[in-house]
Tab-separated table of C-alpha atoms in Angstrom:
chain	number	residue	atom	x	y	z
A	56	UNK	CA	-19.749	4.468	6.781
A	57	UNK	CA	-19.128	8.162	7.279
A	58	UNK	CA	-18.796	10.816	4.595
A	59	UNK	CA	-15.317	11.750	3.343
A	60	UNK	CA	-13.563	14.619	5.106
A	61	UNK	CA	-11.537	17.356	3.443
A	62	UNK	CA	-7.993	17.877	4.646
A	63	UNK	CA	-7.041	21.369	5.764
A	64	UNK	CA	-3.911	20.678	7.829
A	65	UNK	CA	-0.595	22.353	7.104
A	66	UNK	CA	1.189	20.266	4.501
A	67	UNK	CA	4.907	19.525	4.071
A	68	UNK	CA	6.518	20.680	0.808
A	69	UNK	CA	9.604	18.445	0.450
A	70	UNK	CA	9.945	14.662	0.629
A	71	UNK	CA	12.590	15.171	3.323
A	72	UNK	CA	9.868	16.772	5.507
A	73	UNK	CA	8.216	13.342	5.790
A	74	UNK	CA	9.331	10.467	7.995
A	75	UNK	CA	10.763	8.405	5.146
A	76	UNK	CA	13.708	5.967	5.340
A	77	UNK	CA	17.008	7.567	4.342
A	78	UNK	CA	17.558	4.966	1.598
A	79	UNK	CA	14.212	5.923	0.005
A	80	UNK	CA	15.021	9.642	0.291
A	81	UNK	CA	18.380	9.032	-1.409
A	82	UNK	CA	16.620	7.161	-4.215
A	83	UNK	CA	14.039	9.960	-4.588
A	84	UNK	CA	16.899	12.458	-4.700
A	85	UNK	CA	18.651	10.474	-7.466
A	86	UNK	CA	15.387	10.516	-9.446
A	87	UNK	CA	15.155	14.299	-9.074
A	88	UNK	CA	12.229	14.121	-6.640
A	89	UNK	CA	12.800	16.880	-4.082
A	90	UNK	CA	9.771	19.175	-3.972
A	91	UNK	CA	6.403	17.455	-3.731
A	92	UNK	CA	3.581	18.229	-6.148
A	93	UNK	CA	0.313	19.500	-4.590
A	94	UNK	CA	-1.324	16.062	-4.729
A	95	UNK	CA	1.731	14.492	-3.050
A	96	UNK	CA	1.799	17.194	-0.346
A	97	UNK	CA	-1.825	16.585	0.555
A	98	UNK	CA	-2.113	12.819	0.144
A	99	UNK	CA	1.206	11.369	1.349
A	100	UNK	CA	0.867	12.255	5.064
A	101	UNK	CA	-2.603	10.616	5.035
A	102	UNK	CA	-1.388	7.577	3.067
A	103	UNK	CA	1.526	7.063	5.440
A	104	UNK	CA	-0.903	6.982	8.368
A	105	UNK	CA	-2.716	4.112	6.675
A	106	UNK	CA	-5.922	6.044	5.952
A	107	UNK	CA	-8.200	5.396	2.993
A	108	UNK	CA	-7.953	8.257	0.494
A	109	UNK	CA	-10.149	9.467	-2.368
A	110	UNK	CA	-8.180	11.983	-4.436
A	111	UNK	CA	-9.087	14.073	-7.430
A	112	UNK	CA	-5.969	13.989	-9.593
A	113	UNK	CA	-5.094	13.658	-13.243
A	114	UNK	CA	-2.264	12.084	-15.261
A	115	UNK	CA	0.878	14.166	-14.805
A	116	UNK	CA	-0.034	15.387	-11.306
A	117	UNK	CA	2.423	13.111	-9.496
A	118	UNK	CA	-0.308	10.845	-8.106
A	119	UNK	CA	1.553	7.646	-9.080
A	120	UNK	CA	4.562	8.525	-6.928
A	121	UNK	CA	2.193	9.420	-4.069
A	122	UNK	CA	0.432	6.059	-3.882
A	123	UNK	CA	3.580	4.130	-4.884
A	124	UNK	CA	5.589	5.531	-1.943
A	125	UNK	CA	2.665	4.742	0.343
A	126	UNK	CA	2.412	1.117	-0.726
A	127	UNK	CA	6.122	0.242	-1.008
A	128	UNK	CA	6.789	1.312	2.579
A	129	UNK	CA	4.379	-1.422	3.737
A	130	UNK	CA	5.957	-4.221	1.680
A	131	UNK	CA	7.464	-7.195	3.505
A	132	UNK	CA	10.431	-8.279	1.422
A	133	UNK	CA	10.346	-11.902	2.597
A	134	UNK	CA	6.663	-12.364	1.652
A	135	UNK	CA	6.279	-13.061	-2.084
A	136	UNK	CA	2.476	-12.996	-1.928
A	137	UNK	CA	0.608	-10.087	-3.553
A	138	UNK	CA	0.690	-7.344	-0.897
A	139	UNK	CA	-0.452	-4.445	-3.100
A	140	UNK	CA	-2.870	-4.453	-6.049
A	141	UNK	CA	-3.123	-1.498	-8.454
A	142	UNK	CA	-5.977	-1.450	-11.002
A	143	UNK	CA	-5.735	0.785	-14.089
A	144	UNK	CA	-8.103	1.286	-17.061
A	145	UNK	CA	-5.555	0.656	-19.851
A	146	UNK	CA	-2.437	-1.359	-20.529
A	147	UNK	CA	-0.475	1.841	-21.243
A	148	UNK	CA	-1.264	3.325	-17.853
A	149	UNK	CA	-0.601	0.017	-16.072
A	150	UNK	CA	2.818	-0.201	-17.773
A	151	UNK	CA	3.667	3.385	-16.760
A	152	UNK	CA	2.570	2.779	-13.166
A	153	UNK	CA	4.551	-0.470	-12.885
A	154	UNK	CA	7.678	1.253	-14.247
A	155	UNK	CA	7.306	4.084	-11.737
A	156	UNK	CA	6.876	1.666	-8.808
A	157	UNK	CA	10.006	-0.255	-9.924
A	158	UNK	CA	12.025	2.988	-10.051
A	159	UNK	CA	10.839	4.064	-6.614
A	160	UNK	CA	11.407	0.693	-4.955
A	161	UNK	CA	14.855	0.011	-6.423
A	162	UNK	CA	16.462	1.047	-3.097
A	163	UNK	CA	15.199	-2.326	-1.799
A	164	UNK	CA	16.468	-5.703	-3.012
A	165	UNK	CA	14.284	-8.391	-4.582
A	166	UNK	CA	10.963	-6.557	-4.739
A	167	UNK	CA	8.965	-8.004	-7.629
A	168	UNK	CA	6.373	-5.967	-9.549
A	169	UNK	CA	4.249	-7.877	-12.090
A	170	UNK	CA	2.030	-6.325	-14.777
A	171	UNK	CA	-1.160	-8.211	-15.736
A	172	UNK	CA	-2.945	-6.746	-18.770
A	173	UNK	CA	-5.120	-7.991	-21.587
A	174	UNK	CA	-3.840	-7.919	-25.169
A	175	UNK	CA	-0.836	-10.018	-24.091
A	176	UNK	CA	-0.384	-13.806	-23.822
A	177	UNK	CA	-1.517	-15.080	-20.420
A	178	UNK	CA	1.071	-17.903	-20.270
A	179	UNK	CA	4.133	-15.765	-19.456
A	180	UNK	CA	2.057	-13.900	-16.854
A	181	UNK	CA	1.195	-17.186	-15.136
A	182	UNK	CA	4.906	-18.064	-15.192
A	183	UNK	CA	5.798	-14.743	-13.544
A	184	UNK	CA	3.166	-15.216	-10.834
A	185	UNK	CA	4.444	-18.723	-10.031
A	186	UNK	CA	7.653	-17.091	-8.774
A	187	UNK	CA	5.659	-14.721	-6.583
A	188	UNK	CA	4.956	-10.978	-6.759
A	189	UNK	CA	4.961	-8.299	-4.069
A	190	UNK	CA	3.005	-5.824	-6.217
A	191	UNK	CA	0.532	-6.545	-9.025
A	192	UNK	CA	-0.454	-3.791	-11.471
A	193	UNK	CA	-3.046	-4.513	-14.131
A	194	UNK	CA	-6.358	-4.041	-15.876
A	195	UNK	CA	-9.550	-5.392	-14.236
A	196	UNK	CA	-10.370	-7.918	-16.964
A	197	UNK	CA	-7.017	-9.674	-16.886
A	198	UNK	CA	-6.752	-9.578	-13.086
A	199	UNK	CA	-10.167	-11.271	-13.006
A	200	UNK	CA	-8.925	-13.932	-15.478
A	201	UNK	CA	-6.058	-14.813	-13.125
A	202	UNK	CA	-8.344	-14.954	-10.096
A	203	UNK	CA	-10.671	-17.279	-12.011
A	204	UNK	CA	-7.752	-19.530	-12.993
A	205	UNK	CA	-6.443	-19.365	-9.401
A	206	UNK	CA	-3.051	-18.230	-10.726
A	207	UNK	CA	-3.286	-15.104	-8.532
A	208	UNK	CA	-4.213	-14.862	-4.856
A	209	UNK	CA	-5.036	-11.490	-3.284
A	210	UNK	CA	-6.233	-12.922	0.020
A	211	UNK	CA	-3.388	-11.184	1.915
A	212	UNK	CA	-3.318	-7.913	-0.047
A	213	UNK	CA	-3.105	-4.950	2.323
A	214	UNK	CA	-3.249	-2.066	-0.194
A	215	UNK	CA	-5.712	-1.611	-3.086
A	216	UNK	CA	-5.299	1.288	-5.537
A	217	UNK	CA	-7.971	2.203	-8.104
A	218	UNK	CA	-6.162	4.520	-10.522
A	219	UNK	CA	-8.228	6.671	-12.923
A	220	UNK	CA	-11.331	5.106	-11.418
A	221	UNK	CA	-13.703	7.347	-13.403
A	222	UNK	CA	-12.342	5.988	-16.691
A	223	UNK	CA	-12.633	2.398	-15.463
A	224	UNK	CA	-16.316	3.089	-14.772
A	225	UNK	CA	-16.708	4.709	-18.224
A	226	UNK	CA	-15.225	1.584	-19.797
A	227	UNK	CA	-17.720	-0.684	-18.045
A	228	UNK	CA	-15.354	-2.290	-15.531
A	229	UNK	CA	-17.609	-1.835	-12.483
A	230	UNK	CA	-18.695	-5.505	-12.286
A	231	UNK	CA	-15.103	-6.714	-12.653
A	232	UNK	CA	-13.911	-4.254	-9.962
A	233	UNK	CA	-16.618	-5.401	-7.548
A	234	UNK	CA	-15.769	-9.044	-8.204
A	235	UNK	CA	-12.041	-8.463	-7.623
A	236	UNK	CA	-12.679	-6.523	-4.395
A	237	UNK	CA	-14.756	-9.457	-3.098
A	238	UNK	CA	-11.523	-11.523	-3.093
A	239	UNK	CA	-9.680	-8.948	-0.938
A	240	UNK	CA	-9.464	-8.949	2.861
A	241	UNK	CA	-11.806	-6.563	4.719
A	242	UNK	CA	-8.856	-5.068	6.589
A	243	UNK	CA	-6.948	-3.127	3.926
A	244	UNK	CA	-6.086	0.388	2.800
A	245	UNK	CA	-8.084	1.480	-0.263
A	246	UNK	CA	-6.868	4.411	-2.357
A	247	UNK	CA	-9.071	5.832	-5.096
A	248	UNK	CA	-7.691	8.302	-7.663
A	249	UNK	CA	-9.992	9.909	-10.224
A	250	UNK	CA	-9.727	12.915	-12.559
A	251	UNK	CA	-13.447	13.647	-12.106
A	252	UNK	CA	-16.048	12.893	-9.403
A	253	UNK	CA	-19.151	11.539	-11.159
A	254	UNK	CA	-21.882	9.904	-9.048
A	255	UNK	CA	-20.459	6.430	-9.723
A	256	UNK	CA	-17.178	7.352	-8.025
A	257	UNK	CA	-18.961	8.526	-4.882
A	258	UNK	CA	-20.930	5.263	-4.800
A	259	UNK	CA	-17.723	3.248	-5.264
A	260	UNK	CA	-16.071	5.119	-2.395
A	261	UNK	CA	-19.049	4.649	-0.071
A	262	UNK	CA	-19.153	0.908	-0.760
A	263	UNK	CA	-15.469	0.030	-0.569
A	264	UNK	CA	-13.689	2.651	1.515
A	265	UNK	CA	-13.645	3.185	5.263
A	266	UNK	CA	-13.819	6.802	6.456
A	267	UNK	CA	-11.817	8.057	3.464
A	268	UNK	CA	-9.996	11.375	3.502
A	269	UNK	CA	-11.053	13.391	0.460
A	270	UNK	CA	-8.312	15.365	-1.274
A	271	UNK	CA	-8.882	17.856	-4.069
A	272	UNK	CA	-6.092	19.950	-5.475
A	273	UNK	CA	-7.684	23.218	-6.531
A	274	UNK	CA	-7.813	23.699	-10.298
A	275	UNK	CA	-7.199	20.472	-12.178
A	276	UNK	CA	-4.804	22.425	-14.367
A	277	UNK	CA	-3.479	25.964	-14.541
A	278	UNK	CA	-4.607	27.485	-17.836
A	279	UNK	CA	-2.484	30.613	-17.609
A	280	UNK	CA	-0.044	29.315	-20.262
A	281	UNK	CA	-2.776	28.062	-22.602
A	282	UNK	CA	-4.271	30.070	-25.455
A	283	UNK	CA	-7.856	28.839	-25.960
A	284	UNK	CA	-9.868	29.610	-29.098
A	285	UNK	CA	-13.341	28.401	-30.083
A	286	UNK	CA	-14.330	28.231	-33.771
A	287	UNK	CA	-17.833	27.801	-35.122
A	288	UNK	CA	-18.300	25.038	-37.729
A	289	UNK	CA	-21.379	22.980	-38.510
A	290	UNK	CA	-20.831	19.217	-38.822
A	291	UNK	CA	-20.405	19.229	-42.619
A	292	UNK	CA	-17.831	22.052	-42.399
A	293	UNK	CA	-15.763	20.609	-39.550
A	294	UNK	CA	-13.183	18.681	-41.661
A	295	UNK	CA	-12.370	21.795	-43.711
A	296	UNK	CA	-12.176	23.956	-40.573
A	297	UNK	CA	-9.832	21.464	-38.892
A	298	UNK	CA	-7.472	21.567	-41.871
A	299	UNK	CA	-7.597	25.394	-41.885
A	300	UNK	CA	-6.599	25.433	-38.217
A	301	UNK	CA	-3.725	22.997	-38.765
A	302	UNK	CA	-2.430	25.007	-41.723
A	303	UNK	CA	-2.699	28.299	-39.842
A	304	UNK	CA	-1.299	27.336	-36.440
A	305	UNK	CA	1.081	24.566	-37.615
A	306	UNK	CA	1.434	22.956	-34.158
A	307	UNK	CA	4.461	20.694	-33.766
A	308	UNK	CA	2.298	18.050	-32.103
A	309	UNK	CA	-1.461	17.801	-31.547
A	310	UNK	CA	-3.952	15.455	-29.956
A	311	UNK	CA	-7.315	15.730	-31.738
A	312	UNK	CA	-10.245	14.597	-29.580
A	313	UNK	CA	-13.398	13.048	-31.044
A	314	UNK	CA	-16.312	11.652	-29.045
A	315	UNK	CA	-16.614	8.306	-30.892
A	316	UNK	CA	-14.242	5.845	-32.531
A	317	UNK	CA	-16.246	6.135	-35.779
A	318	UNK	CA	-15.549	9.875	-35.823
A	319	UNK	CA	-11.853	9.201	-35.105
A	320	UNK	CA	-11.600	6.948	-38.170
A	321	UNK	CA	-13.480	9.461	-40.336
A	322	UNK	CA	-11.283	12.395	-39.269
A	323	UNK	CA	-8.172	10.254	-39.832
A	324	UNK	CA	-9.271	9.561	-43.429
A	325	UNK	CA	-10.066	13.250	-44.070
A	326	UNK	CA	-6.637	14.341	-42.829
A	327	UNK	CA	-4.837	11.597	-44.758
A	328	UNK	CA	-6.572	12.741	-47.963
A	329	UNK	CA	-5.404	16.298	-47.190
A	330	UNK	CA	-1.742	15.187	-47.078
A	331	UNK	CA	-1.321	14.601	-43.335
A	332	UNK	CA	-0.099	11.375	-41.741
A	333	UNK	CA	-2.112	11.123	-38.503
A	334	UNK	CA	-2.188	8.144	-36.147
A	335	UNK	CA	-5.567	7.057	-34.811
A	336	UNK	CA	-6.366	5.385	-31.485
A	337	UNK	CA	-9.650	3.556	-31.039
A	338	UNK	CA	-11.079	0.541	-29.261
A	339	UNK	CA	-11.088	-1.847	-32.250
A	340	UNK	CA	-7.305	-2.024	-32.478
A	341	UNK	CA	-5.104	-4.973	-31.653
A	342	UNK	CA	-2.710	-4.149	-28.820
A	343	UNK	CA	0.349	-4.390	-31.094
A	344	UNK	CA	-1.110	-1.833	-33.510
A	345	UNK	CA	-2.080	0.431	-30.616
A	346	UNK	CA	1.452	0.289	-29.192
A	347	UNK	CA	2.821	1.153	-32.615
A	348	UNK	CA	0.562	4.204	-32.978
A	349	UNK	CA	1.507	5.524	-29.537
A	350	UNK	CA	5.212	5.024	-30.180
A	351	UNK	CA	5.025	6.887	-33.509
A	352	UNK	CA	3.322	9.868	-31.893
A	353	UNK	CA	5.552	9.968	-28.813
A	354	UNK	CA	8.757	9.762	-30.881
A	355	UNK	CA	7.652	12.512	-33.350
A	356	UNK	CA	7.223	10.223	-36.378
A	357	UNK	CA	3.662	11.503	-36.519
A	358	UNK	CA	2.624	14.935	-35.315
A	359	UNK	CA	-1.133	14.242	-35.097
A	360	UNK	CA	-2.875	11.764	-32.791
A	361	UNK	CA	-6.655	11.333	-33.118
A	362	UNK	CA	-8.341	9.686	-30.130
A	363	UNK	CA	-11.384	9.406	-27.892
A	364	UNK	CA	-11.079	10.277	-24.199
A	365	UNK	CA	-11.012	6.591	-23.265
A	366	UNK	CA	-8.315	5.721	-25.831
A	367	UNK	CA	-6.130	8.678	-24.785
A	368	UNK	CA	-6.422	7.984	-21.064
A	369	UNK	CA	-3.125	7.298	-19.356
A	370	UNK	CA	-1.066	8.972	-22.080
A	371	UNK	CA	1.403	11.414	-20.638
A	372	UNK	CA	2.937	13.065	-23.715
A	373	UNK	CA	5.721	15.544	-22.987
A	374	UNK	CA	5.697	18.957	-24.659
A	375	UNK	CA	2.330	18.625	-26.392
A	376	UNK	CA	1.977	21.787	-28.500
A	377	UNK	CA	-1.790	21.721	-29.041
A	378	UNK	CA	-5.060	20.059	-28.123
A	379	UNK	CA	-7.850	20.232	-30.698
A	380	UNK	CA	-11.414	19.384	-29.723
A	381	UNK	CA	-12.957	18.258	-33.000
A	382	UNK	CA	-16.006	17.327	-30.918
A	383	UNK	CA	-16.789	19.244	-27.741
A	384	UNK	CA	-17.079	17.039	-24.683
A	385	UNK	CA	-20.494	16.798	-23.009
A	386	UNK	CA	-18.780	17.381	-19.651
A	387	UNK	CA	-16.966	20.688	-18.968
A	388	UNK	CA	-14.644	18.939	-16.515
A	389	UNK	CA	-13.542	16.538	-19.268
A	390	UNK	CA	-12.975	19.540	-21.558
A	391	UNK	CA	-10.647	21.091	-18.966
A	392	UNK	CA	-8.902	17.738	-18.500
A	393	UNK	CA	-8.301	17.452	-22.272
A	394	UNK	CA	-7.020	21.009	-22.564
A	395	UNK	CA	-4.749	20.483	-19.556
A	396	UNK	CA	-2.560	18.137	-21.613
A	397	UNK	CA	-0.917	21.146	-23.273
A	398	UNK	CA	0.862	24.118	-21.674
A	399	UNK	CA	2.551	22.040	-18.969
A	400	UNK	CA	5.684	22.834	-16.979
A	401	UNK	CA	5.413	26.538	-17.743
A	402	UNK	CA	5.437	26.029	-21.517
A	403	UNK	CA	2.950	27.765	-23.813
A	404	UNK	CA	0.042	25.629	-24.981
A	405	UNK	CA	-2.720	25.947	-27.548
A	406	UNK	CA	-6.287	24.636	-27.292
A	407	UNK	CA	-8.607	24.902	-30.297
A	408	UNK	CA	-12.241	23.772	-30.169
A	409	UNK	CA	-14.864	23.394	-32.882
A	410	UNK	CA	-18.522	23.907	-32.007
A	411	UNK	CA	-21.842	23.850	-33.837
A	412	UNK	CA	-24.717	26.286	-33.359
A	413	UNK	CA	-26.634	23.696	-31.326
A	414	UNK	CA	-23.787	23.317	-28.829
A	415	UNK	CA	-24.215	26.718	-27.205
A	416	UNK	CA	-25.212	25.011	-23.937
A	417	UNK	CA	-21.844	23.191	-23.877
A	418	UNK	CA	-20.033	26.502	-24.374
A	419	UNK	CA	-22.051	28.038	-21.530
A	420	UNK	CA	-21.171	25.089	-19.266
A	421	UNK	CA	-17.446	25.392	-20.078
A	422	UNK	CA	-17.511	29.147	-19.466
A	423	UNK	CA	-19.295	28.629	-16.122
A	424	UNK	CA	-16.810	25.923	-15.118
A	425	UNK	CA	-13.794	28.089	-16.013
A	426	UNK	CA	-15.437	31.148	-14.429
A	427	UNK	CA	-14.296	33.143	-17.472
A	428	UNK	CA	-15.701	34.246	-20.838
A	429	UNK	CA	-14.633	32.153	-23.840
A	430	UNK	CA	-12.547	33.605	-26.662
A	431	UNK	CA	-13.884	32.947	-30.167
A	432	UNK	CA	-11.574	32.821	-33.178
A	433	UNK	CA	-12.287	34.486	-36.529
A	434	UNK	CA	-11.977	31.979	-39.417
A	435	UNK	CA	-11.475	34.851	-41.889
A	436	UNK	CA	-7.995	35.607	-40.554
A	437	UNK	CA	-6.738	32.019	-40.859
A	438	UNK	CA	-3.909	31.624	-43.396
A	439	UNK	CA	-4.522	28.514	-45.494
A	440	UNK	CA	-1.767	28.493	-48.100
A	441	UNK	CA	0.712	26.358	-46.135
A	442	UNK	CA	1.180	22.711	-47.039
A	443	UNK	CA	1.495	19.948	-44.413
A	444	UNK	CA	5.080	19.513	-43.227
A	445	UNK	CA	6.350	15.926	-42.872
A	446	UNK	CA	7.079	14.766	-39.325
A	447	UNK	CA	10.724	15.286	-38.293
A	448	UNK	CA	11.316	11.618	-37.398
A	449	UNK	CA	10.727	8.221	-39.030
A	450	UNK	CA	10.114	4.998	-37.069
A	451	UNK	CA	11.922	1.779	-37.935
A	452	UNK	CA	10.458	-1.464	-36.557
A	453	UNK	CA	12.842	-4.302	-35.684
A	454	UNK	CA	11.413	-7.815	-35.274
A	455	UNK	CA	13.383	-8.451	-32.087
A	456	UNK	CA	12.648	-7.320	-28.558
A	457	UNK	CA	13.015	-7.954	-24.850
A	458	UNK	CA	12.528	-11.709	-25.239
A	459	UNK	CA	15.501	-11.737	-27.648
A	460	UNK	CA	17.595	-9.835	-25.046
A	461	UNK	CA	17.688	-6.746	-27.296
A	462	UNK	CA	18.480	-3.545	-25.383
A	463	UNK	CA	18.452	0.128	-26.454
A	464	UNK	CA	22.267	0.238	-26.387
A	465	UNK	CA	22.446	-2.665	-28.860
A	466	UNK	CA	20.272	-0.799	-31.377
A	467	UNK	CA	22.125	2.480	-30.870
A	468	UNK	CA	25.445	0.701	-31.378
A	469	UNK	CA	24.212	-1.003	-34.562
A	470	UNK	CA	23.181	2.379	-35.977
A	471	UNK	CA	26.122	4.542	-34.955
A	472	UNK	CA	29.170	2.232	-34.696
A	473	UNK	CA	31.905	1.986	-37.392
A	474	UNK	CA	31.058	4.830	-39.782
A	475	UNK	CA	27.358	4.659	-38.967
A	476	UNK	CA	24.954	7.565	-38.665
A	477	UNK	CA	25.616	10.306	-36.106
A	478	UNK	CA	24.235	9.730	-32.606
A	479	UNK	CA	22.215	12.950	-32.741
A	480	UNK	CA	20.219	11.475	-35.647
A	481	UNK	CA	18.736	8.798	-33.358
A	482	UNK	CA	15.635	9.559	-31.272
A	483	UNK	CA	13.594	7.463	-28.855
A	484	UNK	CA	14.047	3.695	-28.700
A	485	UNK	CA	11.094	1.623	-27.418
A	486	UNK	CA	11.496	-2.087	-26.734
A	487	UNK	CA	8.570	-4.490	-26.323
A	488	UNK	CA	8.642	-8.271	-25.862
A	489	UNK	CA	8.990	-9.214	-29.547
A	490	UNK	CA	9.531	-5.921	-31.367
A	491	UNK	CA	11.610	-2.763	-30.971
A	492	UNK	CA	11.028	0.684	-32.463
A	493	UNK	CA	13.698	3.284	-33.089
A	494	UNK	CA	13.079	6.854	-34.268
A	495	UNK	CA	15.626	8.415	-36.601
A	496	UNK	CA	15.681	11.839	-38.225
A	497	UNK	CA	13.954	11.797	-41.593
A	498	UNK	CA	17.103	12.721	-43.524
A	499	UNK	CA	18.938	9.701	-42.085
A	500	UNK	CA	16.094	7.187	-42.362
A	501	UNK	CA	17.314	5.450	-45.534
A	502	UNK	CA	20.893	5.102	-44.248
A	503	UNK	CA	19.628	3.817	-40.889
A	504	UNK	CA	17.333	1.251	-42.545
A	505	UNK	CA	20.154	-0.028	-44.794
A	506	UNK	CA	22.499	-0.271	-41.849
A	507	UNK	CA	20.050	-2.316	-39.739
A	508	UNK	CA	19.099	-4.559	-42.686
A	509	UNK	CA	22.724	-5.331	-43.544
A	510	UNK	CA	24.129	-5.398	-40.018
A	511	UNK	CA	23.546	-7.469	-36.913
A	512	UNK	CA	22.118	-6.770	-33.457
A	513	UNK	CA	23.460	-8.980	-30.646
A	514	UNK	CA	25.145	-11.019	-33.386
A	515	UNK	CA	21.800	-11.793	-35.037
A	516	UNK	CA	19.993	-10.680	-38.175
A	517	UNK	CA	16.527	-9.213	-37.577
A	518	UNK	CA	13.891	-8.134	-40.085
A	519	UNK	CA	13.555	-4.342	-40.176
A	520	UNK	CA	10.842	-2.225	-41.794
A	521	UNK	CA	9.983	1.451	-42.066
A	522	UNK	CA	6.566	2.367	-40.657
């Protein structure tokens, strides 16, 4: 097996520059996909030639569309066996990837994409697979369960995608990945996407890829729109310093990174006691609770999300105002990856990091990685007399979902029809199998709750509660 090669060829810039079917180009156009992102420019020509690819790319880079276009062009509509398998580290990422593939492939009729993730009943998944699936997207553990039960066959799969492979290794999925790959045919295209290139990724590539093309988009994230500040605080002073920063900067939305789930819980308690209403993501949560936390943060019912790197992986939050590193990462590349979640699409971002005296080596590593001196903030100039502002939205949970045929339009109609609340008072609506969440502006929350409690959705009464 030869070493990966780096691409240097001239790259196309628009999807129309590639030899894609007109129906796919029309669909891409309707989705607003005209110009390719750097990762798409470099990887798509290689993918379309059927080459194995190892690409360094993060969430939000456009990597999903790159590998999705590559795999859907190879699908045989008449064959309902699994032709493409996409492995992701978390259910959230798998759901996002499956949705993106469905959007991109809608120009074709009867292409079935099935999501297989843990934290959900296996029975309905088995039922879905009985009717066949062209593309399977899922987490390694649950994919392995289906292989063991013989409810999934990947013996004819021609494309394998390992998405966010570094995080799957971090989460201990290596044995499951190896086991799954042993069920795949030798002749296949293997695509490996990873935000970082630790040693384990190189080993994975050497073992399971054939003459892969290596693609790296320079700079994992442009930091020109991000204001970075580092503040000194010893461990006992960190909670107070965090609150000072929140009161001074007042970011509209922040992800606060901790290195362990225990620290996440502790910081959540400290902030709650200080009058904030954070949501916390950690590995001990049931999937339903995890979904609820993510929905509340994404729909602005909570402005603070506390998470570890693993728990936050796969989240693509729009317009994130600030990233706060309560704990510095041990890896400068991970630090840059965290910070790169703010200041996207030309918007201004803010990155605040706490450090202890003993973490000077981490600061040196970050400075070396960024090839720039770090800027240190002065705690004395922080204004602390502001009280926490409540989040602008409130989430209402409805005990009816996809399985009850509830759609976003049904909920919107129940809230706004016949002298209901104004449409501009309603925010994001998220529908899961057995529950739906709707965000409403805080000032309309009581009226909205009363309306849903007293009214009907799809002609039925559903229990409703305020989160």
